[in-house]
PDB file of N, CA and C in Angstrom:
ATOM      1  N   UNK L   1       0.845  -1.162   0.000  1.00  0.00           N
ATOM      2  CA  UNK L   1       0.000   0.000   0.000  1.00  0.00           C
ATOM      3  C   UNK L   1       0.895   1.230   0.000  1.00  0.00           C
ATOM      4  N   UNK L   2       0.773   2.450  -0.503  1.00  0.00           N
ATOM      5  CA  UNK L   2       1.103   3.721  -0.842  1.00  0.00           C
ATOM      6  C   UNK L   2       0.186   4.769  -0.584  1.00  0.00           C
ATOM      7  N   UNK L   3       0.598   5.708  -0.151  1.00  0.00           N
ATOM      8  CA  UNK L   3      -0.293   6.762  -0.260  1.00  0.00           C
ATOM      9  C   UNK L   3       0.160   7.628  -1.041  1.00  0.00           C
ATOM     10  N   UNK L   4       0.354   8.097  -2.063  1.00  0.00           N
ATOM     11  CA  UNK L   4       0.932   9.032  -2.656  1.00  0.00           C
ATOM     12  C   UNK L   4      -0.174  10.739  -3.028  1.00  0.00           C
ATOM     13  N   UNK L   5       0.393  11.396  -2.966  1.00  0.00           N
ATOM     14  CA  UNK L   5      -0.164  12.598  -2.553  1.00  0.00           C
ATOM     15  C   UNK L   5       0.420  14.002  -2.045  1.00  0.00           C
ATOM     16  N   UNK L   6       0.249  14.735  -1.728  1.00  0.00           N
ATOM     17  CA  UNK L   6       0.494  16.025  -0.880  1.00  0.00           C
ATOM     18  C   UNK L   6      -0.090  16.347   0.112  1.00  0.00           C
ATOM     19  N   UNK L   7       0.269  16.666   1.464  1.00  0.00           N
ATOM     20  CA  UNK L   7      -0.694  16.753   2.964  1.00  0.00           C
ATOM     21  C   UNK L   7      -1.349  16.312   2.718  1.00  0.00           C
ATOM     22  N   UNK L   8      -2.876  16.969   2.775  1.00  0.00           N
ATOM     23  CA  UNK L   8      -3.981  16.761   2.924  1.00  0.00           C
ATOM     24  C   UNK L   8      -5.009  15.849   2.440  1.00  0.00           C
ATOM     25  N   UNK L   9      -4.305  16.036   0.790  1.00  0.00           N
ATOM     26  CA  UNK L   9      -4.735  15.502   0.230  1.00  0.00           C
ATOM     27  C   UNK L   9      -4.022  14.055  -0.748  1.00  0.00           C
ATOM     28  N   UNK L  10      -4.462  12.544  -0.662  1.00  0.00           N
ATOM     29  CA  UNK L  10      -3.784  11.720  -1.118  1.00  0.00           C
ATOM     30  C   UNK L  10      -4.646  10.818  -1.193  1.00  0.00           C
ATOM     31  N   UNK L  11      -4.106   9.644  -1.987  1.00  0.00           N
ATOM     32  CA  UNK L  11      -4.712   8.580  -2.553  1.00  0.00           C
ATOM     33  C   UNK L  11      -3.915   7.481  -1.816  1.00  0.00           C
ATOM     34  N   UNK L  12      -4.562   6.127  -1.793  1.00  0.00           N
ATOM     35  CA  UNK L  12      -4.266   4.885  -1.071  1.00  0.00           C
ATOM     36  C   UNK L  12      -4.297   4.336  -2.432  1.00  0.00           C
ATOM     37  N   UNK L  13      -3.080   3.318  -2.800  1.00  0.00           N
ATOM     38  CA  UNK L  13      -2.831   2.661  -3.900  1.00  0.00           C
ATOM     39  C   UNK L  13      -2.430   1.296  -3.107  1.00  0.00           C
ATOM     40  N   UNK L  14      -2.961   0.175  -3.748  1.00  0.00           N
ATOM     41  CA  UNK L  14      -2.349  -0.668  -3.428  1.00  0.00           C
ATOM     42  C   UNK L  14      -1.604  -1.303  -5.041  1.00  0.00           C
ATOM     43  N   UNK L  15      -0.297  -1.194  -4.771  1.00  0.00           N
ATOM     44  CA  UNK L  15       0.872  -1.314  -5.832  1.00  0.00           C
ATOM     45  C   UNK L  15       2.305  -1.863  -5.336  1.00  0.00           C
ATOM     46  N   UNK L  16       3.195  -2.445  -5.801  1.00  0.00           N
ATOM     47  CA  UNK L  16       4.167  -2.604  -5.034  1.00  0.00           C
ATOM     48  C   UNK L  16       5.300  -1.398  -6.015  1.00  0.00           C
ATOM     49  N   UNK L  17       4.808  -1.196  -6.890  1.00  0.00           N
ATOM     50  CA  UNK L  17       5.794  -0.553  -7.630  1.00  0.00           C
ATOM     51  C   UNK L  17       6.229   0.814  -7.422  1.00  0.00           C
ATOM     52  N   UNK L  18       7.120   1.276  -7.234  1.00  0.00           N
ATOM     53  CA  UNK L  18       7.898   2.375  -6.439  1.00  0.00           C
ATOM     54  C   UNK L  18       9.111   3.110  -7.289  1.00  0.00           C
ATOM     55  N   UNK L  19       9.031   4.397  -7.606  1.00  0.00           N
ATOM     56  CA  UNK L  19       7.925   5.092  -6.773  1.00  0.00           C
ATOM     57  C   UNK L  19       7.189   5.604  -7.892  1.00  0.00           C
ATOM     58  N   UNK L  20       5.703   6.013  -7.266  1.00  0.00           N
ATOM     59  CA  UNK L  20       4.996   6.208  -7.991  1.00  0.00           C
ATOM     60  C   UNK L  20       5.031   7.705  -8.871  1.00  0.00           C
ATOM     61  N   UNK L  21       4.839   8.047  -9.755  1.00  0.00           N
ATOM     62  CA  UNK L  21       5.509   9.552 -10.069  1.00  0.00           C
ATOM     63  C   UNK L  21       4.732   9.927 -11.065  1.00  0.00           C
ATOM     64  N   UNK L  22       3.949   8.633 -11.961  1.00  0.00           N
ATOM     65  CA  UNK L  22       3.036   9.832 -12.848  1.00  0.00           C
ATOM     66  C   UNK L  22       1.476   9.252 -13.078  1.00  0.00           C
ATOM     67  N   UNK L  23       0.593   9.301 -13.697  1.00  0.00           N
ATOM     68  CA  UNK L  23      -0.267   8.503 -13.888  1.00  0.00           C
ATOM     69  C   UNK L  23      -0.480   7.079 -13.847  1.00  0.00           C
ATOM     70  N   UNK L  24       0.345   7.349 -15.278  1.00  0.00           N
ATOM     71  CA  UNK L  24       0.600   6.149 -15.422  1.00  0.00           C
ATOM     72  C   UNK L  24       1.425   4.755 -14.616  1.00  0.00           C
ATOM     73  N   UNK L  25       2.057   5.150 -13.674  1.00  0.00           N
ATOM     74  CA  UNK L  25       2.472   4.381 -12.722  1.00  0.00           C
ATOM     75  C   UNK L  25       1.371   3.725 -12.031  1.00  0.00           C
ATOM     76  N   UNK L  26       0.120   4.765 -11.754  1.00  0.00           N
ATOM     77  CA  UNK L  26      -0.874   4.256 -10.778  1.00  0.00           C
ATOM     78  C   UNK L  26      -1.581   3.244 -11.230  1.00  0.00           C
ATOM     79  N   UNK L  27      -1.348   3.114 -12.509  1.00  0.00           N
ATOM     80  CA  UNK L  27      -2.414   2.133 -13.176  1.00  0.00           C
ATOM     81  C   UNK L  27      -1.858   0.938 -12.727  1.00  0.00           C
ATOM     82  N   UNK L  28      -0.688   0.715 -12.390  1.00  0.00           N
ATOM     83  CA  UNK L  28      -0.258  -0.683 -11.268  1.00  0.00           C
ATOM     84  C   UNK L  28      -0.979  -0.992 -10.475  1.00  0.00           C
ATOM     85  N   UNK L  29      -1.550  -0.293 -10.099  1.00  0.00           N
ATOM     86  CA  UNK L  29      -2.470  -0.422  -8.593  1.00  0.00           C
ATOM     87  C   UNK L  29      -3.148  -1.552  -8.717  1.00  0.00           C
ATOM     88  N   UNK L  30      -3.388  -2.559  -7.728  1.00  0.00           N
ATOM     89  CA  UNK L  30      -4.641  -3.698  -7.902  1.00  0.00           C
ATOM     90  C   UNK L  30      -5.897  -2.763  -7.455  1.00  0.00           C
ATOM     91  N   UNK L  31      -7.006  -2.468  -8.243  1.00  0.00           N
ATOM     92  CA  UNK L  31      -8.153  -1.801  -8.324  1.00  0.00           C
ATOM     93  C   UNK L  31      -8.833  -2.762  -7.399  1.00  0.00           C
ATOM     94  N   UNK L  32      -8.858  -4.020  -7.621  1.00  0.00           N
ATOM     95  CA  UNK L  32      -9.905  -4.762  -6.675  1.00  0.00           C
ATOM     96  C   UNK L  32      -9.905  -4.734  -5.603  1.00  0.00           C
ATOM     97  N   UNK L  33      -8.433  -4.904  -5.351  1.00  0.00           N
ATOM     98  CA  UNK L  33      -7.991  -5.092  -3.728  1.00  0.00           C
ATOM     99  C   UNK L  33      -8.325  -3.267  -3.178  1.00  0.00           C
ATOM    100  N   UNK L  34      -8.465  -2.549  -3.831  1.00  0.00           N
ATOM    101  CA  UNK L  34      -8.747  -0.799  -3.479  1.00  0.00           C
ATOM    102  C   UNK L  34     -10.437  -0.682  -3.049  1.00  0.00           C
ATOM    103  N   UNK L  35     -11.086  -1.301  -4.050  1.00  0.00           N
ATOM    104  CA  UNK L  35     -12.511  -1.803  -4.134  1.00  0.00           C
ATOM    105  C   UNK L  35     -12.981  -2.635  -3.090  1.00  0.00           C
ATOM    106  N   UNK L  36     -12.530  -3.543  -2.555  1.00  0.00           N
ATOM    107  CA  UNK L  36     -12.780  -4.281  -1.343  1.00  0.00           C
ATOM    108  C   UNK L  36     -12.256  -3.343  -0.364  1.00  0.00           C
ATOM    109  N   UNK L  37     -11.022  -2.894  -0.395  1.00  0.00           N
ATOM    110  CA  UNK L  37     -11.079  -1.941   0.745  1.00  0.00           C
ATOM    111  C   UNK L  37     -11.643  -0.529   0.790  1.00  0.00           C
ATOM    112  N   UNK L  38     -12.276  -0.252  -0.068  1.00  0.00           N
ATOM    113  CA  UNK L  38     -13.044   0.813   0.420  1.00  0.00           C
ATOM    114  C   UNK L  38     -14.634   0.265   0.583  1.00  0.00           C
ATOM    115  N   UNK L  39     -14.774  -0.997   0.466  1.00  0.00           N
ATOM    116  CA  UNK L  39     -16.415  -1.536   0.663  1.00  0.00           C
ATOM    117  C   UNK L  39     -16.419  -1.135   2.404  1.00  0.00           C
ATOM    118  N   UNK L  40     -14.727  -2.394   3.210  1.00  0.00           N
ATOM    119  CA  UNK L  40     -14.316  -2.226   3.915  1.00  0.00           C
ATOM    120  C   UNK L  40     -14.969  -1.055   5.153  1.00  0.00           C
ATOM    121  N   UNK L  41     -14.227  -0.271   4.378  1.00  0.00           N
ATOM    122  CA  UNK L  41     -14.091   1.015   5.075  1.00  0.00           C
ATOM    123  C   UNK L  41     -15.693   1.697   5.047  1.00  0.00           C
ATOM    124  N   UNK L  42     -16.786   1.675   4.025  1.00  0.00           N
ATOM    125  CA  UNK L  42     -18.222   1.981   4.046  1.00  0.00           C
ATOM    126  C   UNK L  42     -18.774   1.633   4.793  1.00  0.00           C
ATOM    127  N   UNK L  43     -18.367  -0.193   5.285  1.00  0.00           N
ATOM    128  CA  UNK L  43     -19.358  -0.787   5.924  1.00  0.00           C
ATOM    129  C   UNK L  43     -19.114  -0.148   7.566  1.00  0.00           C
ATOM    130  N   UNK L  44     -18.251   0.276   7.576  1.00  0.00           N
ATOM    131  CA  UNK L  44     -17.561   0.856   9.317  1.00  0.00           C
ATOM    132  C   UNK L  44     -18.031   2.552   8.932  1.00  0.00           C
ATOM    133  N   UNK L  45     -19.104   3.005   7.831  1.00  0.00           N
ATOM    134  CA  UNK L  45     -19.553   4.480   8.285  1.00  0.00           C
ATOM    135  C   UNK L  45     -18.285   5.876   7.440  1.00  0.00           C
ATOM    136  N   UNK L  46     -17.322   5.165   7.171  1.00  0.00           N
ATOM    137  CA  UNK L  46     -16.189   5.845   6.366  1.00  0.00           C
ATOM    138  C   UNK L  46     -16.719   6.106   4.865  1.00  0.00           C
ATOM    139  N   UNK L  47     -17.183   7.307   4.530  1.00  0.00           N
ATOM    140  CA  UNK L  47     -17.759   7.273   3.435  1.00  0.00           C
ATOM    141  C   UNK L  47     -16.105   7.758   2.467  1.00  0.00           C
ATOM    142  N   UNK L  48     -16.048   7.084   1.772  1.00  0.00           N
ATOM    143  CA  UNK L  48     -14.470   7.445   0.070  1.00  0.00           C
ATOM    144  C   UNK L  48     -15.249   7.153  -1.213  1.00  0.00           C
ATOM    145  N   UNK L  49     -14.601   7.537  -1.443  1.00  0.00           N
ATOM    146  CA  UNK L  49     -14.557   6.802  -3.198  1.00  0.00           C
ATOM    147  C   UNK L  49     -13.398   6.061  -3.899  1.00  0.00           C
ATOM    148  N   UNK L  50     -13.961   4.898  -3.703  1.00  0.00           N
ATOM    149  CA  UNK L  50     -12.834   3.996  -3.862  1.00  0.00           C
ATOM    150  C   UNK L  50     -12.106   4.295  -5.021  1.00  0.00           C
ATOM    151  N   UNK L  51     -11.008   4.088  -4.711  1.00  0.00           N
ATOM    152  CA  UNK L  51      -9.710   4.135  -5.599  1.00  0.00           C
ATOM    153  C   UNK L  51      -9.290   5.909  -5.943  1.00  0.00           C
ATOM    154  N   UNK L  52      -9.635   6.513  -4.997  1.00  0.00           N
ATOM    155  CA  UNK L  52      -9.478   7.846  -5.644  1.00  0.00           C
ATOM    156  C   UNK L  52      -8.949   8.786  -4.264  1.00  0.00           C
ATOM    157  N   UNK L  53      -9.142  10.021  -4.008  1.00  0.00           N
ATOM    158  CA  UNK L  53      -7.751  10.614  -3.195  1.00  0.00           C
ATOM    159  C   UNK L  53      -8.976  10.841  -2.143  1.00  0.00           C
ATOM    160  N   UNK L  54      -8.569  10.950  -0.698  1.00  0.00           N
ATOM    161  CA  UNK L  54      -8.741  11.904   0.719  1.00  0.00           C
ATOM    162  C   UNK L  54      -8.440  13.162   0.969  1.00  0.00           C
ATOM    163  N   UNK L  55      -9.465  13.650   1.463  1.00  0.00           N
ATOM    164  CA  UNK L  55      -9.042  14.966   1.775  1.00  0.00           C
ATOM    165  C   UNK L  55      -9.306  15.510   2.958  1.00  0.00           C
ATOM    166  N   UNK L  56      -8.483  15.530   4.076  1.00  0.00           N
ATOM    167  CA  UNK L  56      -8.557  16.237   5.331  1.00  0.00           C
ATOM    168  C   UNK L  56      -8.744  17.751   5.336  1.00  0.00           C
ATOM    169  N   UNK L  57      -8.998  18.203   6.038  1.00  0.00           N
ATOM    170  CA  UNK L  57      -9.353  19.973   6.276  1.00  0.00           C
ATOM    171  C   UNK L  57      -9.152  20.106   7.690  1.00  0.00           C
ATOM    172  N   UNK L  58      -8.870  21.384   8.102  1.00  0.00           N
ATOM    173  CA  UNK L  58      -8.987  21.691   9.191  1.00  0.00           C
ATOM    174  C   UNK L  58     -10.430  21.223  10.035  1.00  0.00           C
ATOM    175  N   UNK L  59     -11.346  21.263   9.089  1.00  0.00           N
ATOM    176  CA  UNK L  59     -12.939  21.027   9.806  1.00  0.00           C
ATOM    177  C   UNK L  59     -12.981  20.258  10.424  1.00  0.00           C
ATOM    178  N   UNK L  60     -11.553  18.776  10.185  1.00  0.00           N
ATOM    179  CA  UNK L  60     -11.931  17.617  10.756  1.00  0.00           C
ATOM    180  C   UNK L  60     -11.203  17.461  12.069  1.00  0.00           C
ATOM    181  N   UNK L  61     -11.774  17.509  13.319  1.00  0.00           N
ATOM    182  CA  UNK L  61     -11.160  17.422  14.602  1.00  0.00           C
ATOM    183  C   UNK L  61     -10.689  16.167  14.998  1.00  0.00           C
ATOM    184  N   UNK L  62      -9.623  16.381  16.019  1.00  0.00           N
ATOM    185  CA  UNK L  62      -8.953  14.987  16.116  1.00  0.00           C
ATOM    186  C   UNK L  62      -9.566  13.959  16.533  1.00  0.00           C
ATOM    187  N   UNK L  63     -10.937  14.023  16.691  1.00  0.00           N
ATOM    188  CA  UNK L  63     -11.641  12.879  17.111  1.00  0.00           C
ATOM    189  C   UNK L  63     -12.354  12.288  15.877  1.00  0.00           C
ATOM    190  N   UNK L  64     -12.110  13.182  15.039  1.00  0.00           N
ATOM    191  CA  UNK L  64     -12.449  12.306  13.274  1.00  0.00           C
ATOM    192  C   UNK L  64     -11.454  11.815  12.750  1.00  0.00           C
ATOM    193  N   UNK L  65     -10.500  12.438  13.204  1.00  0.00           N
ATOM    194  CA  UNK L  65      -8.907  11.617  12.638  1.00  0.00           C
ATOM    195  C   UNK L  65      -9.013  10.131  13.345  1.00  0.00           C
ATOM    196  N   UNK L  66      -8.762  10.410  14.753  1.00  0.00           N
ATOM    197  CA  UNK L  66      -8.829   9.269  15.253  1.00  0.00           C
ATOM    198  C   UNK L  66     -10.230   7.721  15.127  1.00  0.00           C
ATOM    199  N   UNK L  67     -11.007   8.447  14.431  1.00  0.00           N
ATOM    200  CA  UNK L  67     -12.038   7.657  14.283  1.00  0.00           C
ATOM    201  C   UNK L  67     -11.634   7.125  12.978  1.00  0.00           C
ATOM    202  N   UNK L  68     -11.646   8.084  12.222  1.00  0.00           N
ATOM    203  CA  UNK L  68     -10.838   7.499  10.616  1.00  0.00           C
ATOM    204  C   UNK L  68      -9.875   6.158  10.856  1.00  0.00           C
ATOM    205  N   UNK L  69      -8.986   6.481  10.968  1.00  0.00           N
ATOM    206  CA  UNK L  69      -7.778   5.747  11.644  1.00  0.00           C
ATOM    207  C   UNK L  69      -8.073   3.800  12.129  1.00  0.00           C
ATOM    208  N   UNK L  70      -8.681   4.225  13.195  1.00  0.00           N
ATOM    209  CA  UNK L  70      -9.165   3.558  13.777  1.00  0.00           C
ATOM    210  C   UNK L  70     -10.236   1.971  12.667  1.00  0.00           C
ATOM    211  N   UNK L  71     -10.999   2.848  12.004  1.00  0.00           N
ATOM    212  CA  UNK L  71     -12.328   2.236  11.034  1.00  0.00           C
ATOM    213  C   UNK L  71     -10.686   1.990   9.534  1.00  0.00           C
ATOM    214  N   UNK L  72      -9.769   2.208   9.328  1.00  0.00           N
ATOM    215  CA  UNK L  72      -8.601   2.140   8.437  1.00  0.00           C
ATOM    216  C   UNK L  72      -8.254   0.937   8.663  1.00  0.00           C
ATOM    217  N   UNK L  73      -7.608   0.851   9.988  1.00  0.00           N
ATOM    218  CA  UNK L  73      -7.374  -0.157  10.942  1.00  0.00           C
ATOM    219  C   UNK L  73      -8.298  -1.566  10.735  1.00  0.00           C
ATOM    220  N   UNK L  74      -9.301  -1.207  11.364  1.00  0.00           N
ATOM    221  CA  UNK L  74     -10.052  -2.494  11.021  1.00  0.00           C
ATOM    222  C   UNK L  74     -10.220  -2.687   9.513  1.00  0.00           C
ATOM    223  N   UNK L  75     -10.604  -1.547   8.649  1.00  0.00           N
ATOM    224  CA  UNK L  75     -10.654  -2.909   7.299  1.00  0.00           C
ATOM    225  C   UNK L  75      -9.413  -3.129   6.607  1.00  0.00           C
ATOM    226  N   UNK L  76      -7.819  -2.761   7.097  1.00  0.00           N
ATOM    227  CA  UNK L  76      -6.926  -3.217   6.665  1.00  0.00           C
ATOM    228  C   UNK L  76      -6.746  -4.748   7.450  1.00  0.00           C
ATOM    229  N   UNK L  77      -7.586  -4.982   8.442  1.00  0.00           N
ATOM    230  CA  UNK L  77      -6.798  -6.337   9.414  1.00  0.00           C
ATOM    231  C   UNK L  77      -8.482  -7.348   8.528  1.00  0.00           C
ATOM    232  N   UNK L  78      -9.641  -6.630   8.034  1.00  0.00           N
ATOM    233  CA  UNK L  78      -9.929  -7.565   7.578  1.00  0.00           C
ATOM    234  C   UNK L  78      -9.784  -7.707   5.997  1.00  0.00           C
ATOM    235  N   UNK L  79      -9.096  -7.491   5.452  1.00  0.00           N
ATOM    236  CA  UNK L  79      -9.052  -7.230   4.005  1.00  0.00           C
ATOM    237  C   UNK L  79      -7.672  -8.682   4.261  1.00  0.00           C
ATOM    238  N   UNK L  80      -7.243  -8.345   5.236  1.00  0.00           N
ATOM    239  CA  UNK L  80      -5.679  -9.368   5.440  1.00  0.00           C
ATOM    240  C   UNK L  80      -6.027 -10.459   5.515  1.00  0.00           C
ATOM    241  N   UNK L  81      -7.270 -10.823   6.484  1.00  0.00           N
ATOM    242  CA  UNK L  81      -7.877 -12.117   6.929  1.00  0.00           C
ATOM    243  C   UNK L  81      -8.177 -13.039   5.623  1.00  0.00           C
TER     244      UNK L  81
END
């Protein structure tokens, strides 16, 4: 997994290929395995759009970070299972 991006804003790739630098690199990505993990992450209340970038803001207080995080957490340990 990768996040490639700038602060705030970034994308979760799952790719092994390194480093990622233009478009076309991303198209490595396994889409499915991005797709299951963002079902993942819906079913725990985390609304994304799979396969595509995050965007934090100041709006979001550390108890949304930590909730994020947290709901990340679990569907990376079940995506592993």
């Amino acid at each position: 997994m990768q996040a490639p991006g700038e602060d705030a804003v970034f994308g979760v790739r799952f790719t092994s290929r390194k480093p990622l630098r233009t478009w076309m690199d991303l198209t490595s990505a396994d889409k499915d395995l991005g797709y299951r993990w963002a079902l993942e992450l819906l079913k725990r209340g985390l609304l994304v759009n799979p396969n595509e970038k995050f965007y934090i803001s100041i709006a979001h207080s550390d108890e949304d970070v930590a909730r994020t995080l947290a709901i990340v957490d679990e569907a990376f340990a079940n995506i592993r299972a």
